[in-house]
Structure formats: structure tokens, C-alpha cells
PDB file of C-alpha atoms in Angstrom:
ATOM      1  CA  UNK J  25      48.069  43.051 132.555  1.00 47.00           C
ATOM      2  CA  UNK J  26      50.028  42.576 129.677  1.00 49.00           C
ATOM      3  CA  UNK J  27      50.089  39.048 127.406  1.00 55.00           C
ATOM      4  CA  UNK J  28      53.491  37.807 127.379  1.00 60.00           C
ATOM      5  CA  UNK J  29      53.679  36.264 124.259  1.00 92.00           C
ATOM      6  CA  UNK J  30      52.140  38.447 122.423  1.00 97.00           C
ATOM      7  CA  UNK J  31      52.942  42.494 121.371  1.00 98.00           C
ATOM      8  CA  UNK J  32      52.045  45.150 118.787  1.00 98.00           C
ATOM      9  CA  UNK J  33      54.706  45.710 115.752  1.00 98.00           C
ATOM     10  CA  UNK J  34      54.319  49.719 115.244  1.00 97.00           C
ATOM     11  CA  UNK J  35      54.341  51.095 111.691  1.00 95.00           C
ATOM     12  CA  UNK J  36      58.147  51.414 111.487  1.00 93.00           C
ATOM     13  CA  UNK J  37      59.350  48.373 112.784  1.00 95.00           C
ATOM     14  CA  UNK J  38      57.056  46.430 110.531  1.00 96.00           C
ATOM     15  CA  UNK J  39      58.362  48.763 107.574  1.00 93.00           C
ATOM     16  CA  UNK J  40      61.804  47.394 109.456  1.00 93.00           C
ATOM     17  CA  UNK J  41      61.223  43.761 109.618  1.00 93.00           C
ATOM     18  CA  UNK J  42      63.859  42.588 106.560  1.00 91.00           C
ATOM     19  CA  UNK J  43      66.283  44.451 108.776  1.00 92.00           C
ATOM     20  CA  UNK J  44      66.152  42.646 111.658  1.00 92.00           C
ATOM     21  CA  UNK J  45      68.253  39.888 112.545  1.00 90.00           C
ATOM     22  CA  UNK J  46      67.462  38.935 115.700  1.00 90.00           C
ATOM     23  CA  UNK J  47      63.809  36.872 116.074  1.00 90.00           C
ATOM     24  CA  UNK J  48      64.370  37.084 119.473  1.00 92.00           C
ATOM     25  CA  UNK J  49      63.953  41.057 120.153  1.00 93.00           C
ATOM     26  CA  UNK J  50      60.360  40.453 118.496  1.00 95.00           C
ATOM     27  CA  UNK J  51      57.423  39.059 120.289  1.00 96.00           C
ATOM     28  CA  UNK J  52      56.467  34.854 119.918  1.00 95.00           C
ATOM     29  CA  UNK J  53      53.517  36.226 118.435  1.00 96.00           C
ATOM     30  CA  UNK J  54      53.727  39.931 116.684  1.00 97.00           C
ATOM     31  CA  UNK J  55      50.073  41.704 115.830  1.00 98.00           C
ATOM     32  CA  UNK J  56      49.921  44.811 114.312  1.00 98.00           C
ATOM     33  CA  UNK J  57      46.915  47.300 114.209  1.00 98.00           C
ATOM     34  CA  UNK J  58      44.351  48.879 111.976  1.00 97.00           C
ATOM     35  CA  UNK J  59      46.161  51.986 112.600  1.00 97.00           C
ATOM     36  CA  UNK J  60      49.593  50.407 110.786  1.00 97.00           C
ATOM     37  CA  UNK J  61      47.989  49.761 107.696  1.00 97.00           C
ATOM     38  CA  UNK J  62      45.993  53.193 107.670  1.00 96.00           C
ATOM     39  CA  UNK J  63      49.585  54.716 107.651  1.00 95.00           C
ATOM     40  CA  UNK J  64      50.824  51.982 105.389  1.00 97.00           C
ATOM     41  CA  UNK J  65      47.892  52.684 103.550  1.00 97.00           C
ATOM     42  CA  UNK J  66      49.182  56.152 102.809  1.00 96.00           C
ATOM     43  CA  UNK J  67      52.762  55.275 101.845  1.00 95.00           C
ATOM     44  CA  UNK J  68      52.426  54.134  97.882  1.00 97.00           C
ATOM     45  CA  UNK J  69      49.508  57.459  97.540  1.00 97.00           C
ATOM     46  CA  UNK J  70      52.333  60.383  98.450  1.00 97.00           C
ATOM     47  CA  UNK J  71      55.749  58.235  97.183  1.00 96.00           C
ATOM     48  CA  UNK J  72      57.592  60.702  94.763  1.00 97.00           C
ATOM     49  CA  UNK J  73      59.588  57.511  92.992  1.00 97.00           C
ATOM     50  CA  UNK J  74      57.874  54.814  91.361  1.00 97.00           C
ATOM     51  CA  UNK J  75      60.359  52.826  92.855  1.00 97.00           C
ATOM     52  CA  UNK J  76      59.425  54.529  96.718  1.00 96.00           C
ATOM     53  CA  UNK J  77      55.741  54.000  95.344  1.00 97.00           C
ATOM     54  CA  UNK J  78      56.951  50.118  94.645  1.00 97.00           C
ATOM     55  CA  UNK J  79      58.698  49.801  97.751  1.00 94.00           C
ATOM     56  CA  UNK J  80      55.861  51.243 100.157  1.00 95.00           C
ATOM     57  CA  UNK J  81      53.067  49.357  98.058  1.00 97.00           C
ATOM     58  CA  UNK J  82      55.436  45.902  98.838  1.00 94.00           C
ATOM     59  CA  UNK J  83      55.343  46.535 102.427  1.00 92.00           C
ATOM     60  CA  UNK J  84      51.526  47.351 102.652  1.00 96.00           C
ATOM     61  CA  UNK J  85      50.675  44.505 100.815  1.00 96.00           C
ATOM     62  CA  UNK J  86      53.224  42.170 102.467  1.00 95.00           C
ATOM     63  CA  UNK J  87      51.590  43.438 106.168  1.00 96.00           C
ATOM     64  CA  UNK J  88      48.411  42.766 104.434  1.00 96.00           C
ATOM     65  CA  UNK J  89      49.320  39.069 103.899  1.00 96.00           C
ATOM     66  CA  UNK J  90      51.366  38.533 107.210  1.00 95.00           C
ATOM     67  CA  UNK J  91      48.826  40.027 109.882  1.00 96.00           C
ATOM     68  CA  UNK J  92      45.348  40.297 110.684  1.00 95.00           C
ATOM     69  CA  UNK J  93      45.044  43.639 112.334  1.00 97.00           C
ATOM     70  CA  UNK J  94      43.599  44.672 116.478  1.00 97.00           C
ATOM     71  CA  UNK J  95      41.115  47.063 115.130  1.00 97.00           C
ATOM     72  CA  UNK J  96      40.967  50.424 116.563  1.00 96.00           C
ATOM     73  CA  UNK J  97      37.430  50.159 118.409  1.00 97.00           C
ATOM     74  CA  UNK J  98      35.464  51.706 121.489  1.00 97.00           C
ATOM     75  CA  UNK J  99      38.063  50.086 123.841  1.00 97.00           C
ATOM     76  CA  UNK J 100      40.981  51.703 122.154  1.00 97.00           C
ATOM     77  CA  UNK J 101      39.171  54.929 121.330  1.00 96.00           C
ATOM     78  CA  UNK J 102      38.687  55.309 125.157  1.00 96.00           C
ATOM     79  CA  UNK J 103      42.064  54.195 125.981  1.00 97.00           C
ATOM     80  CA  UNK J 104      43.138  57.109 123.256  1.00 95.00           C
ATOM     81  CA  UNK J 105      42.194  59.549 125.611  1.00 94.00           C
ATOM     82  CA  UNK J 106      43.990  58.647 128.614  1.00 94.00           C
ATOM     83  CA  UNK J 107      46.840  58.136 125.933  1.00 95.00           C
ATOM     84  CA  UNK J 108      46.553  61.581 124.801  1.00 92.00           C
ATOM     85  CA  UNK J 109      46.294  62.836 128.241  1.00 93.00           C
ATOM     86  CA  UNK J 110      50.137  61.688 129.473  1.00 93.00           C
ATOM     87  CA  UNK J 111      51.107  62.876 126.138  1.00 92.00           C
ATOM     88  CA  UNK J 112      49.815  66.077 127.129  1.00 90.00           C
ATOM     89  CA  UNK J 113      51.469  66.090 130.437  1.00 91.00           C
ATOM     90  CA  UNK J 114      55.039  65.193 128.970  1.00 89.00           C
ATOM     91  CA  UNK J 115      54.603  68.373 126.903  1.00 89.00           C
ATOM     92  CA  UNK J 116      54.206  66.534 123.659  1.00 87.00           C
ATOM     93  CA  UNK J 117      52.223  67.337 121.299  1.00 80.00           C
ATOM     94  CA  UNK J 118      48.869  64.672 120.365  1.00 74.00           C
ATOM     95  CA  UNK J 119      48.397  65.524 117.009  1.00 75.00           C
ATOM     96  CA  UNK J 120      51.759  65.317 115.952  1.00 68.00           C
ATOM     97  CA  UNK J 121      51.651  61.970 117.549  1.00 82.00           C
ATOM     98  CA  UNK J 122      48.184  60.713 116.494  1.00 92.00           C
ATOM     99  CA  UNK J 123      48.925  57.689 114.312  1.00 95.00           C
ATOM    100  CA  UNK J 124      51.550  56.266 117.242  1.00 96.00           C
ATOM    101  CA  UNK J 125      49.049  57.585 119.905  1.00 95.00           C
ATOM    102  CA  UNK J 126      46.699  55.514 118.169  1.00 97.00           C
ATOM    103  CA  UNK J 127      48.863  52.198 118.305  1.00 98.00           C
ATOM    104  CA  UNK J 128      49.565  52.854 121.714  1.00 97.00           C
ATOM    105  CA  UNK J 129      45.622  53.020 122.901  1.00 97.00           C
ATOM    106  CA  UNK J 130      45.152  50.119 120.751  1.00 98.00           C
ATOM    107  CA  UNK J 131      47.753  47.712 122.588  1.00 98.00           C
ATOM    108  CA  UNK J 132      46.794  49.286 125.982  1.00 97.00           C
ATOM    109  CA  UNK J 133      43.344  48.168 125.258  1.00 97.00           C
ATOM    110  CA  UNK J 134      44.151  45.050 124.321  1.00 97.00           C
ATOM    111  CA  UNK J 135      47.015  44.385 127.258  1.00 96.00           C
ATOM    112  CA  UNK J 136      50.043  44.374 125.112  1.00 97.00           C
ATOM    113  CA  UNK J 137      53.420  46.314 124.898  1.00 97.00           C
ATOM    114  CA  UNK J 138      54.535  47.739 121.755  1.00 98.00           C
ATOM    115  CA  UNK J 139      57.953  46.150 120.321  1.00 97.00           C
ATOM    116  CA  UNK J 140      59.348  49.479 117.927  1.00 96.00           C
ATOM    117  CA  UNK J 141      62.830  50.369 116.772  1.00 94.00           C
ATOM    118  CA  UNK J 142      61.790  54.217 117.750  1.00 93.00           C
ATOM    119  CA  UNK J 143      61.452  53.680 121.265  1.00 95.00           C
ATOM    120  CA  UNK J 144      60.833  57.873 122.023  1.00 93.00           C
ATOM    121  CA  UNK J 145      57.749  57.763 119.705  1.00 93.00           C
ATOM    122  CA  UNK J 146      55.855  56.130 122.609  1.00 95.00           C
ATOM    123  CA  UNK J 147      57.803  58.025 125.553  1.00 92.00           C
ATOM    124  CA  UNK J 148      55.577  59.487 128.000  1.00 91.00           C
ATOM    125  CA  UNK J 149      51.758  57.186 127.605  1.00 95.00           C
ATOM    126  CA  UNK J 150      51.438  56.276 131.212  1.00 94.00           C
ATOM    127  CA  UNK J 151      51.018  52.525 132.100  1.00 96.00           C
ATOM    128  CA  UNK J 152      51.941  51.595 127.910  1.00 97.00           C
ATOM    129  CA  UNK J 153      55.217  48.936 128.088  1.00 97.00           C
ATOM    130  CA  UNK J 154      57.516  50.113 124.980  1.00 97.00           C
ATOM    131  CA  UNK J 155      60.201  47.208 123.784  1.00 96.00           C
ATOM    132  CA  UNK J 156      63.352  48.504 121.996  1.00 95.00           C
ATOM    133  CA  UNK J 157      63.874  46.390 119.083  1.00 95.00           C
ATOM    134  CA  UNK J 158      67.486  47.331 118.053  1.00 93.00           C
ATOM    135  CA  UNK J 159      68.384  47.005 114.015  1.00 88.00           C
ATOM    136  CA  UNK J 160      71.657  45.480 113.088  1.00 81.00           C
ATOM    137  CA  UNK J 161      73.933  48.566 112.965  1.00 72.00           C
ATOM    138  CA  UNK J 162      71.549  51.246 113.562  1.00 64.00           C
ATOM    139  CA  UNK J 163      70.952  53.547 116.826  1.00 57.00           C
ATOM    140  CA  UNK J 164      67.334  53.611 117.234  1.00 44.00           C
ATOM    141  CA  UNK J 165      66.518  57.151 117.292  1.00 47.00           C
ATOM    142  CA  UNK J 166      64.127  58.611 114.276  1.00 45.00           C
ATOM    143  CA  UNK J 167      67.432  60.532 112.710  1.00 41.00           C
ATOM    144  CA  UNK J 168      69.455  57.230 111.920  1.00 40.00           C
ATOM    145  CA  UNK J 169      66.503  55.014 110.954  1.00 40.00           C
ATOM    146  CA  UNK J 170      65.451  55.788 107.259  1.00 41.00           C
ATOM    147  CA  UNK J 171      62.067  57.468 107.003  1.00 43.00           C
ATOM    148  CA  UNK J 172      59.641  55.277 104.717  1.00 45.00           C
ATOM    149  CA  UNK J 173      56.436  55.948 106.902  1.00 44.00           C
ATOM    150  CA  UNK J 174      54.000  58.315 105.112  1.00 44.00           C
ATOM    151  CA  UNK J 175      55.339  62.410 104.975  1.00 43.00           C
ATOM    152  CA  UNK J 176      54.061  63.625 108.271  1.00 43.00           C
ATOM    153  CA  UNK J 177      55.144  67.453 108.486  1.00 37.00           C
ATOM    154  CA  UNK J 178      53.451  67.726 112.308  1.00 40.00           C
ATOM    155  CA  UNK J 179      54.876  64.540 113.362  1.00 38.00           C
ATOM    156  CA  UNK J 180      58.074  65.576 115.903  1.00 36.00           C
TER     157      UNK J 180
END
């Protein structure tokens, strides 16, 4: 049963939040997970700019100040593997996926959807609600939204 007040931000869409315009595509109360600032965590370490290095380090410690993170813990790790199982079945591949995988089993766990601007990151995780949160402008598919989430070469 999910909360409905409340959802998980994924990585990009909280990398996204200056962009959007519209409070009302986000949740009353937006959470974000461990997971989110592992990857943000990454971010400033393999920036090839100082000024990407800047940037990335400004949104890590911005989510660091904003949220106090759903920790990825025994609930989500089991959850994880029923996540990685319907990614499995939709032909995707897991480990390509892990970091999103992650966020999924951790909102599962916890009853919540997951608001993203990447809606296809999270297709195929049976019984996981996904929330398009459109940008200003932008279609939300992963080739028109600007990468600034870690380098990833197995994501897909």
C-alpha cells in the first residue's frame, strides 16, 4: 500500500529539481534514499571540469542539507531481489540497473512510488508505482535530459 503523500525523488530528478517548475508533479513530502547520495556521492570523484566537479559537489551537498535519506536495509535488500527478478523477466539487465534497482526496492519496502523525470529507468519492477515528473521543455527520455549522474558505462 503506497503513502499518498509521500514518494522517493530518484538520483536524476533530484539532480533536476532547479528545473522544475511545477511543485505539483512532486510529492507533498519528497524522500530520497541512501542509494541517491551513494551515486551523488560519486559525481564530484569522476567530474572531468572543476566546474562539473563544482556543480556535482553543489548538488550532493545541497541533497545532503534538504533530505534525510530511507536507508537501504534488510527490508529493501529483500525487496531488491524480487526487484531484480521482474527486471530479469523484462529482459533487462540488473547490473546495469543496480543503483535505480536499488531505489526501487527501497521505496517498495517502504510503500512509496518513485516520482523521476526518466520514467523507463524503473519500467518493468512488478508492483513499484513510477510518477513521470515532466521538466519544462524537455521529453523525459535519458537522450534529452542532460547526463550529470555519475559515468555509468553498463548502465542502458
Amino acid at each position: 500500500m503506497t503513502d499518498p503523500g509521500r514518494g522517493v525523488l530518484d538520483t536524476n530528478t533530484v539532480i533536476m529539481l532547479s528545473r522544475i517548475t511545477d511543485a505539483t508533479t512532486l510529492p507533498e513530502e519528497p524522500l530520497i534514499t541512501a542509494v541517491t547520495l551513494a551515486e551523488l556521492s560519486v559525481g564530484p570523484l569522476v567530474a572531468s571540469t572543476d566546474a562539473e566537479r563544482a556543480a556535482r559537489q553543489a548538488h550532493l551537498q545541497q541533497a545532503e542539507a534538504d533530505f534525510e535519506p530511507l536507508p537501504f536495509d534488510a527490508q529493501a535488500a529483500r525487496a531488491f531481489g524480487r526487484v531484480a527478478a521482474s527486471l530479469r523477466r523484462a529482459g533487462r539487465k540488473t547490473h546495469a540497473r543496480a543503483y535505480d534497482a536499488m531505489i526501487a526496492a527501497t521505496a517498495l519496502a517502504n510503500g512509496l512510488p518513485v516520482y523521476t523525470c526518466n520514467p523507463n529507468d524503473f519500467s518493468g519492477i512488478d508492483g513499484l508505482e513510477v510518477v513521470s515528473v515532466p521538466l519544462p521543455g524537455v521529453l523525459a527520455t535519458r537522450d534529452e535530459i542532460p547526463d550529470e549522474t555519475p559515468d555509468d558505462p553498463d548502465r542502458s
